[in-house]
Amino acid sequence: MVCSRAVPIRAAKELHLGIEGKPPTTGKPLTITVVGAGIMGLWQALTLARQGHRVRLVERSTNPFAESASRHAGAMLAPGCESETAPELRTLGPHGLALWRAVYPHLVNAGSLVVAAPRDQAELSRFERATSPPETLDAEGVARLEPDLGGRFSQAFYFPDEAHMNTPHALAFLLEAARNAGALIELGATWKAAETSGIVIDCRGIAASDELATLRGVRGERLLIRSDEIHLARPVRLLHPRHPLYVVPWGEGLYLVGATVIESEDVGPVTVRSALELLGTAYALHPAFGEAEIVETGAGIRPAFPDNMPHAEIRDGGRKILVNGAYRHGFLLAPVLAEAVAGYLATKAPHALLAGA
């Protein structure tokens, strides 16, 4: 993971925290160590601490999220759009969205818009077959929904029941929420398996590849830009046969532009080729992005399994659980996996995302 300039995360005291601890649903409290404070580890720690377990969250980075691929995520909760490549999200995704809505009060519930340039109408047809969009808009519908895109697209798909968030803010919120729920947060700490008692939940992402033979790294690059010349209320996806793009509004004129998908574990900075692709496609969405300020560039390594879906692997009779494979669906499915792990620890309940249960 490499970035040029970091956007500061708001201090915890500035965040509105709407989470109260809950007693364990069954049995006595367990001693649990969660390793890794990315999106998977944060949801595990929060969910288990709220159930009354003794939770310790260990993160090797002193600065929260500095080494986590999660901070580069688009953080769109888009089960409909993402079902294009992962049909399982049609059933699992809405529950993840509901869990976010129950916990995070700053979620922006404005839906998602999908467009394509006139020459790429075949991409819209392909996307429609794969996802069955709930609403199809004409040019007037696009203009009503996103006035600044008026006159630029003759057709679009609208997924009203989707959401997005400001990634750094959401990560900081979850970290403080886990602490408020009773989890012990250890930053800048080295996890040593031999010295850890109780249950271990390993959420180290690509760093756990030595224990997960099928885990691979997928490089993702994105840009953070600022523009006062265009206003978008929701994520907009621009379909393209080679360079599809999404633009996510973060507020205050900030937009996350992403993301490349490269089968590589190279942790170097964003390349010129990728930056040109992202910026060129953003300009195609709206020329105003040509005058935008580049605030930050970033590249991270997404951990992925062969089916590109996250899973939790149960080992040693439940004494060790490896939660990994976030790929493009980590934010959406992290709360679902946390709930599945909590259910397994409480009652050995099986779940579609649990292996070895």
Tab-separated table of C-alpha atoms in Angstrom:
chain	number	residue	atom	x	y	z
A	1	MET	CA	0.000	0.000	0.000
A	2	VAL	CA	1.393	3.369	-1.068
A	3	CYS	CA	-0.196	6.799	-1.021
A	4	SER	CA	1.115	10.240	-1.834
A	5	ARG	CA	-0.850	12.452	0.556
A	6	ALA	CA	-3.121	11.228	3.293
A	7	VAL	CA	-6.469	12.752	4.141
A	8	PRO	CA	-6.561	13.077	7.941
A	9	ILE	CA	-8.984	10.890	9.847
A	10	ARG	CA	-11.220	12.824	12.198
A	11	ALA	CA	-10.442	12.467	15.850
A	12	ALA	CA	-12.578	9.920	17.594
A	13	LYS	CA	-14.168	12.551	19.792
A	14	GLU	CA	-15.584	14.214	16.655
A	15	LEU	CA	-17.458	11.095	15.614
A	16	HIS	CA	-21.051	10.456	16.572
A	17	LEU	CA	-21.066	6.981	18.082
A	18	GLY	CA	-24.464	5.321	18.190
A	19	ILE	CA	-23.518	1.858	19.465
A	20	GLU	CA	-24.249	0.391	22.859
A	21	GLY	CA	-22.738	-2.829	24.172
A	22	LYS	CA	-24.945	-5.913	24.294
A	23	PRO	CA	-24.645	-8.919	26.594
A	24	PRO	CA	-23.662	-12.269	25.074
A	25	THR	CA	-26.637	-14.083	23.604
A	26	THR	CA	-25.620	-17.532	24.909
A	27	GLY	CA	-22.938	-19.053	27.130
A	28	LYS	CA	-20.118	-17.396	29.022
A	29	PRO	CA	-17.827	-14.690	27.608
A	30	LEU	CA	-14.906	-15.941	25.513
A	31	THR	CA	-11.382	-14.556	25.325
A	32	ILE	CA	-10.815	-13.557	21.707
A	33	THR	CA	-7.864	-11.961	19.918
A	34	VAL	CA	-8.653	-10.344	16.565
A	35	VAL	CA	-5.529	-9.772	14.460
A	36	GLY	CA	-5.662	-6.971	11.906
A	37	ALA	CA	-7.690	-3.745	12.062
A	38	GLY	CA	-8.907	-3.552	8.483
A	39	ILE	CA	-12.598	-3.676	7.662
A	40	MET	CA	-12.827	-7.402	8.471
A	41	GLY	CA	-11.071	-7.123	11.833
A	42	LEU	CA	-13.015	-4.035	12.871
A	43	TRP	CA	-16.379	-5.684	12.296
A	44	GLN	CA	-15.255	-8.868	14.062
A	45	ALA	CA	-14.047	-6.914	17.098
A	46	LEU	CA	-17.137	-4.724	17.261
A	47	THR	CA	-19.643	-7.554	16.858
A	48	LEU	CA	-17.973	-9.861	19.376
A	49	ALA	CA	-17.354	-7.101	21.938
A	50	ARG	CA	-20.993	-6.045	21.730
A	51	GLN	CA	-21.942	-9.617	22.600
A	52	GLY	CA	-19.947	-9.354	25.806
A	53	HIS	CA	-16.837	-11.316	24.872
A	54	ARG	CA	-13.360	-10.251	26.046
A	55	VAL	CA	-11.949	-8.943	22.789
A	56	ARG	CA	-8.431	-7.749	22.039
A	57	LEU	CA	-7.830	-6.144	18.626
A	58	VAL	CA	-4.159	-6.233	17.604
A	59	GLU	CA	-2.841	-4.069	14.745
A	60	ARG	CA	0.833	-3.847	13.789
A	61	SER	CA	0.520	-0.283	12.474
A	62	THR	CA	0.849	2.518	15.013
A	63	ASN	CA	-1.255	4.799	12.817
A	64	PRO	CA	-4.695	3.228	12.325
A	65	PHE	CA	-5.272	1.889	8.783
A	66	ALA	CA	-1.916	3.125	7.458
A	67	GLU	CA	-1.040	-0.374	6.256
A	68	SER	CA	-4.547	-1.584	5.502
A	69	ALA	CA	-5.913	-2.056	1.992
A	70	SER	CA	-9.301	-1.084	3.442
A	71	ARG	CA	-8.462	2.618	3.475
A	72	HIS	CA	-8.285	2.566	-0.332
A	73	ALA	CA	-11.750	1.045	-0.753
A	74	GLY	CA	-14.566	2.772	-2.584
A	75	ALA	CA	-16.802	1.686	0.334
A	76	MET	CA	-19.931	1.318	-1.765
A	77	LEU	CA	-22.601	-0.991	-0.409
A	78	ALA	CA	-23.935	-2.059	-3.788
A	79	PRO	CA	-25.246	-5.632	-3.848
A	80	GLY	CA	-27.208	-5.010	-7.031
A	81	CYS	CA	-24.374	-3.458	-9.025
A	82	GLU	CA	-21.777	-5.902	-7.761
A	83	SER	CA	-23.958	-8.918	-8.567
A	84	GLU	CA	-22.688	-8.408	-12.119
A	85	THR	CA	-19.684	-10.566	-11.200
A	86	ALA	CA	-20.865	-12.108	-7.905
A	87	PRO	CA	-24.470	-13.407	-8.086
A	88	GLU	CA	-24.228	-14.526	-4.423
A	89	LEU	CA	-24.504	-10.886	-3.412
A	90	ARG	CA	-28.180	-10.857	-4.371
A	91	THR	CA	-28.882	-12.884	-1.218
A	92	LEU	CA	-25.972	-11.998	1.088
A	93	GLY	CA	-25.548	-8.334	0.168
A	94	PRO	CA	-28.872	-6.886	1.385
A	95	HIS	CA	-28.214	-8.286	4.867
A	96	GLY	CA	-24.786	-6.642	4.944
A	97	LEU	CA	-26.402	-3.361	3.960
A	98	ALA	CA	-28.988	-3.741	6.732
A	99	LEU	CA	-26.263	-4.394	9.330
A	100	TRP	CA	-24.391	-1.244	8.269
A	101	ARG	CA	-27.586	0.784	8.518
A	102	ALA	CA	-28.148	-0.476	12.039
A	103	VAL	CA	-24.661	0.565	13.185
A	104	TYR	CA	-23.308	3.484	11.152
A	105	PRO	CA	-25.404	6.675	11.294
A	106	HIS	CA	-23.393	8.485	8.590
A	107	LEU	CA	-24.244	6.092	5.777
A	108	VAL	CA	-25.421	7.926	2.645
A	109	ASN	CA	-28.487	6.096	1.352
A	110	ALA	CA	-28.724	7.650	-2.104
A	111	GLY	CA	-28.495	4.583	-4.326
A	112	SER	CA	-26.166	4.000	-7.291
A	113	LEU	CA	-26.290	5.214	-10.898
A	114	VAL	CA	-24.841	3.253	-13.843
A	115	VAL	CA	-24.178	4.947	-17.190
A	116	ALA	CA	-22.246	4.348	-20.414
A	117	ALA	CA	-21.058	6.472	-23.310
A	118	PRO	CA	-23.170	6.239	-26.499
A	119	ARG	CA	-20.546	4.048	-28.197
A	120	ASP	CA	-20.652	1.626	-25.242
A	121	GLN	CA	-24.379	0.850	-25.211
A	122	ALA	CA	-23.524	-2.832	-25.580
A	123	GLU	CA	-22.002	-2.623	-22.097
A	124	LEU	CA	-25.318	-1.389	-20.713
A	125	SER	CA	-27.108	-4.327	-22.316
A	126	ARG	CA	-24.600	-6.791	-20.889
A	127	PHE	CA	-24.856	-5.188	-17.428
A	128	GLU	CA	-28.660	-5.284	-17.572
A	129	ARG	CA	-28.657	-9.011	-18.328
A	130	ALA	CA	-26.287	-9.678	-15.426
A	131	THR	CA	-27.943	-7.533	-12.758
A	132	SER	CA	-31.623	-6.939	-13.631
A	133	PRO	CA	-31.603	-3.256	-12.552
A	134	PRO	CA	-34.701	-2.151	-10.639
A	135	GLU	CA	-35.045	1.139	-12.552
A	136	THR	CA	-34.116	2.256	-16.070
A	137	LEU	CA	-33.863	6.003	-16.646
A	138	ASP	CA	-34.017	8.042	-19.852
A	139	ALA	CA	-32.127	11.291	-20.379
A	140	GLU	CA	-34.708	13.274	-18.406
A	141	GLY	CA	-34.564	10.784	-15.555
A	142	VAL	CA	-30.783	11.067	-15.403
A	143	ALA	CA	-31.036	14.872	-15.311
A	144	ARG	CA	-33.580	14.765	-12.479
A	145	LEU	CA	-31.433	12.419	-10.418
A	146	GLU	CA	-28.044	14.006	-11.162
A	147	PRO	CA	-28.554	17.477	-12.701
A	148	ASP	CA	-24.858	17.906	-13.516
A	149	LEU	CA	-25.015	14.846	-15.770
A	150	GLY	CA	-28.030	16.196	-17.641
A	151	GLY	CA	-27.692	15.943	-21.412
A	152	ARG	CA	-24.707	13.604	-21.230
A	153	PHE	CA	-26.366	10.172	-21.081
A	154	SER	CA	-29.521	8.997	-22.847
A	155	GLN	CA	-30.006	5.936	-20.652
A	156	ALA	CA	-28.951	4.795	-17.186
A	157	PHE	CA	-29.735	2.219	-14.525
A	158	TYR	CA	-30.633	3.271	-11.004
A	159	PHE	CA	-30.283	1.039	-7.937
A	160	PRO	CA	-32.147	3.034	-5.245
A	161	ASP	CA	-31.521	0.654	-2.323
A	162	GLU	CA	-27.733	1.024	-2.210
A	163	ALA	CA	-25.455	3.232	-0.138
A	164	HIS	CA	-21.948	4.622	0.258
A	165	MET	CA	-19.716	6.211	2.864
A	166	ASN	CA	-16.565	8.237	3.436
A	167	THR	CA	-14.037	5.438	3.890
A	168	PRO	CA	-11.632	6.979	6.466
A	169	HIS	CA	-14.517	8.275	8.535
A	170	ALA	CA	-16.257	4.895	8.560
A	171	LEU	CA	-13.078	3.037	9.568
A	172	ALA	CA	-12.385	5.503	12.393
A	173	PHE	CA	-15.997	5.201	13.565
A	174	LEU	CA	-15.807	1.389	13.740
A	175	LEU	CA	-12.509	1.476	15.616
A	176	GLU	CA	-13.858	3.800	18.277
A	177	ALA	CA	-17.148	1.919	18.407
A	178	ALA	CA	-15.274	-1.329	19.092
A	179	ARG	CA	-13.350	0.402	21.882
A	180	ASN	CA	-16.566	1.791	23.367
A	181	ALA	CA	-18.085	-1.698	23.247
A	182	GLY	CA	-15.263	-2.957	25.460
A	183	ALA	CA	-12.619	-4.193	23.017
A	184	LEU	CA	-8.987	-3.602	23.991
A	185	ILE	CA	-7.299	-1.853	21.043
A	186	GLU	CA	-3.543	-2.440	20.671
A	187	LEU	CA	-1.934	-0.377	17.904
A	188	GLY	CA	1.707	-0.807	16.943
A	189	ALA	CA	1.608	-4.288	18.483
A	190	THR	CA	3.220	-7.478	17.237
A	191	TRP	CA	0.994	-10.544	17.349
A	192	LYS	CA	2.721	-13.733	18.428
A	193	ALA	CA	0.617	-16.845	18.014
A	194	ALA	CA	2.574	-18.832	20.593
A	195	GLU	CA	1.874	-16.211	23.247
A	196	THR	CA	-1.865	-15.855	22.533
A	197	SER	CA	-4.449	-17.637	24.656
A	198	GLY	CA	-8.097	-18.160	23.828
A	199	ILE	CA	-9.588	-17.869	20.346
A	200	VAL	CA	-7.726	-16.179	17.508
A	201	ILE	CA	-9.535	-14.544	14.594
A	202	ASP	CA	-6.964	-13.812	11.887
A	203	CYS	CA	-7.982	-10.870	9.679
A	204	ARG	CA	-4.543	-9.957	8.304
A	205	GLY	CA	-5.505	-9.903	4.631
A	206	ILE	CA	-2.705	-10.726	2.214
A	207	ALA	CA	-0.272	-11.035	5.146
A	208	ALA	CA	-1.973	-14.356	5.961
A	209	SER	CA	-1.197	-15.872	2.547
A	210	ASP	CA	1.349	-18.221	4.147
A	211	GLU	CA	-1.578	-19.940	5.897
A	212	LEU	CA	-4.085	-19.795	3.036
A	213	ALA	CA	-2.725	-21.556	-0.028
A	214	THR	CA	-5.382	-20.268	-2.452
A	215	LEU	CA	-5.239	-16.619	-1.366
A	216	ARG	CA	-3.862	-14.229	-3.983
A	217	GLY	CA	-3.304	-10.489	-4.163
A	218	VAL	CA	-5.158	-8.219	-6.607
A	219	ARG	CA	-3.748	-4.732	-6.971
A	220	GLY	CA	-6.196	-1.850	-6.892
A	221	GLU	CA	-5.320	1.781	-7.607
A	222	ARG	CA	-7.489	4.822	-7.049
A	223	LEU	CA	-7.368	8.600	-6.886
A	224	LEU	CA	-8.913	11.126	-4.550
A	225	ILE	CA	-9.751	14.389	-6.289
A	226	ARG	CA	-11.457	17.654	-5.358
A	227	SER	CA	-13.753	19.694	-7.572
A	228	ASP	CA	-16.193	22.510	-6.858
A	229	GLU	CA	-17.408	22.518	-10.468
A	230	ILE	CA	-19.509	19.369	-10.316
A	231	HIS	CA	-21.864	17.924	-7.726
A	232	LEU	CA	-22.810	14.250	-7.561
A	233	ALA	CA	-25.120	12.937	-4.851
A	234	ARG	CA	-24.366	9.216	-5.256
A	235	PRO	CA	-21.772	6.849	-6.722
A	236	VAL	CA	-21.777	6.831	-10.505
A	237	ARG	CA	-20.402	3.874	-12.451
A	238	LEU	CA	-19.288	4.464	-16.028
A	239	LEU	CA	-19.251	1.200	-17.950
A	240	HIS	CA	-16.466	0.617	-20.468
A	241	PRO	CA	-15.195	-2.586	-22.120
A	242	ARG	CA	-11.626	-2.020	-20.881
A	243	HIS	CA	-11.632	0.764	-18.287
A	244	PRO	CA	-14.819	0.760	-16.180
A	245	LEU	CA	-14.865	3.466	-13.543
A	246	TYR	CA	-16.701	4.485	-10.395
A	247	VAL	CA	-16.805	7.928	-8.806
A	248	VAL	CA	-17.867	8.105	-5.152
A	249	PRO	CA	-18.754	11.465	-3.547
A	250	TRP	CA	-17.180	11.908	-0.115
A	251	GLY	CA	-18.589	15.359	0.573
A	252	GLU	CA	-16.946	18.777	0.636
A	253	GLY	CA	-16.058	18.466	-3.055
A	254	LEU	CA	-14.046	15.254	-2.631
A	255	TYR	CA	-14.502	12.323	-5.023
A	256	LEU	CA	-12.923	8.889	-4.928
A	257	VAL	CA	-12.134	7.680	-8.446
A	258	GLY	CA	-11.395	4.005	-8.929
A	259	ALA	CA	-10.353	1.455	-9.417
A	260	THR	CA	-7.954	-0.664	-11.361
A	261	VAL	CA	-8.070	-4.459	-10.991
A	262	ILE	CA	-4.634	-5.923	-11.701
A	263	GLU	CA	-3.590	-9.493	-10.955
A	264	SER	CA	-0.425	-8.468	-9.163
A	265	GLU	CA	0.943	-8.159	-5.641
A	266	ASP	CA	3.140	-5.179	-6.510
A	267	VAL	CA	2.891	-2.666	-3.649
A	268	GLY	CA	4.451	0.220	-5.567
A	269	PRO	CA	2.859	3.631	-6.194
A	270	VAL	CA	0.131	4.262	-8.746
A	271	THR	CA	1.552	3.972	-12.264
A	272	VAL	CA	1.296	6.644	-14.957
A	273	ARG	CA	-0.720	4.253	-17.126
A	274	SER	CA	-3.301	3.646	-14.390
A	275	ALA	CA	-3.509	7.329	-13.453
A	276	LEU	CA	-4.135	8.261	-17.086
A	277	GLU	CA	-6.828	5.600	-17.402
A	278	LEU	CA	-8.615	6.756	-14.262
A	279	LEU	CA	-8.359	10.455	-15.042
A	280	GLY	CA	-9.287	10.006	-18.699
A	281	THR	CA	-12.375	8.011	-17.845
A	282	ALA	CA	-13.383	10.514	-15.152
A	283	TYR	CA	-13.080	13.261	-17.771
A	284	ALA	CA	-15.338	11.209	-20.067
A	285	LEU	CA	-17.940	11.078	-17.290
A	286	HIS	CA	-17.835	14.877	-17.015
A	287	PRO	CA	-15.268	17.372	-18.409
A	288	ALA	CA	-15.337	19.324	-15.136
A	289	PHE	CA	-13.159	16.590	-13.650
A	290	GLY	CA	-10.418	17.789	-15.987
A	291	GLU	CA	-9.962	20.821	-13.721
A	292	ALA	CA	-10.117	18.866	-10.467
A	293	GLU	CA	-7.289	18.900	-7.940
A	294	ILE	CA	-5.565	15.564	-7.299
A	295	VAL	CA	-5.550	15.272	-3.508
A	296	GLU	CA	-4.198	11.747	-3.080
A	297	THR	CA	-3.177	8.683	-5.030
A	298	GLY	CA	-3.222	5.230	-3.507
A	299	ALA	CA	-2.603	1.584	-4.321
A	300	GLY	CA	-3.459	-1.421	-2.181
A	301	ILE	CA	-3.409	-5.198	-2.461
A	302	ARG	CA	-6.837	-6.789	-2.158
A	303	PRO	CA	-6.776	-10.358	-0.794
A	304	ALA	CA	-8.878	-12.687	-2.933
A	305	PHE	CA	-9.834	-16.361	-3.075
A	306	PRO	CA	-10.420	-18.136	-6.409
A	307	ASP	CA	-14.176	-17.425	-6.289
A	308	ASN	CA	-13.528	-13.751	-5.399
A	309	MET	CA	-15.781	-14.054	-2.350
A	310	PRO	CA	-14.707	-13.595	1.288
A	311	HIS	CA	-14.821	-16.597	3.614
A	312	ALA	CA	-14.008	-17.574	7.185
A	313	GLU	CA	-12.084	-20.809	7.644
A	314	ILE	CA	-12.569	-22.628	10.944
A	315	ARG	CA	-9.509	-24.450	12.271
A	316	ASP	CA	-8.483	-26.314	15.418
A	317	GLY	CA	-12.069	-26.927	16.448
A	318	GLY	CA	-12.841	-23.222	16.376
A	319	ARG	CA	-9.791	-22.075	18.330
A	320	LYS	CA	-8.508	-20.319	15.203
A	321	ILE	CA	-10.643	-18.656	12.534
A	322	LEU	CA	-9.179	-17.062	9.417
A	323	VAL	CA	-11.393	-14.343	7.931
A	324	ASN	CA	-10.089	-13.256	4.553
A	325	GLY	CA	-10.631	-12.742	0.830
A	326	ALA	CA	-12.309	-9.316	0.980
A	327	TYR	CA	-11.530	-8.548	-2.678
A	328	ARG	CA	-14.185	-6.047	-3.888
A	329	HIS	CA	-16.829	-7.074	-1.358
A	330	GLY	CA	-15.128	-6.520	1.994
A	331	PHE	CA	-17.162	-3.543	3.182
A	332	LEU	CA	-20.462	-5.101	2.127
A	333	LEU	CA	-19.864	-8.560	3.594
A	334	ALA	CA	-17.630	-7.802	6.621
A	335	PRO	CA	-20.645	-7.449	8.970
A	336	VAL	CA	-22.202	-10.620	7.542
A	337	LEU	CA	-19.001	-12.545	8.222
A	338	ALA	CA	-18.766	-11.074	11.727
A	339	GLU	CA	-22.304	-12.196	12.463
A	340	ALA	CA	-21.543	-15.657	11.022
A	341	VAL	CA	-18.430	-16.056	13.197
A	342	ALA	CA	-20.315	-14.880	16.288
A	343	GLY	CA	-23.065	-17.390	15.540
A	344	TYR	CA	-20.540	-20.193	15.144
A	345	LEU	CA	-18.843	-19.347	18.444
A	346	ALA	CA	-22.199	-19.232	20.229
A	347	THR	CA	-23.947	-22.296	18.810
A	348	LYS	CA	-21.681	-23.821	16.100
A	349	ALA	CA	-24.222	-22.530	13.594
A	350	PRO	CA	-23.242	-23.149	9.949
A	351	HIS	CA	-23.191	-20.356	7.372
A	352	ALA	CA	-22.609	-20.070	3.638
A	353	LEU	CA	-19.435	-18.024	4.229
A	354	LEU	CA	-17.945	-20.413	6.825
A	355	ALA	CA	-15.649	-23.265	5.794
A	356	GLY	CA	-14.797	-26.118	8.155
A	357	ALA	CA	-17.695	-25.403	10.516
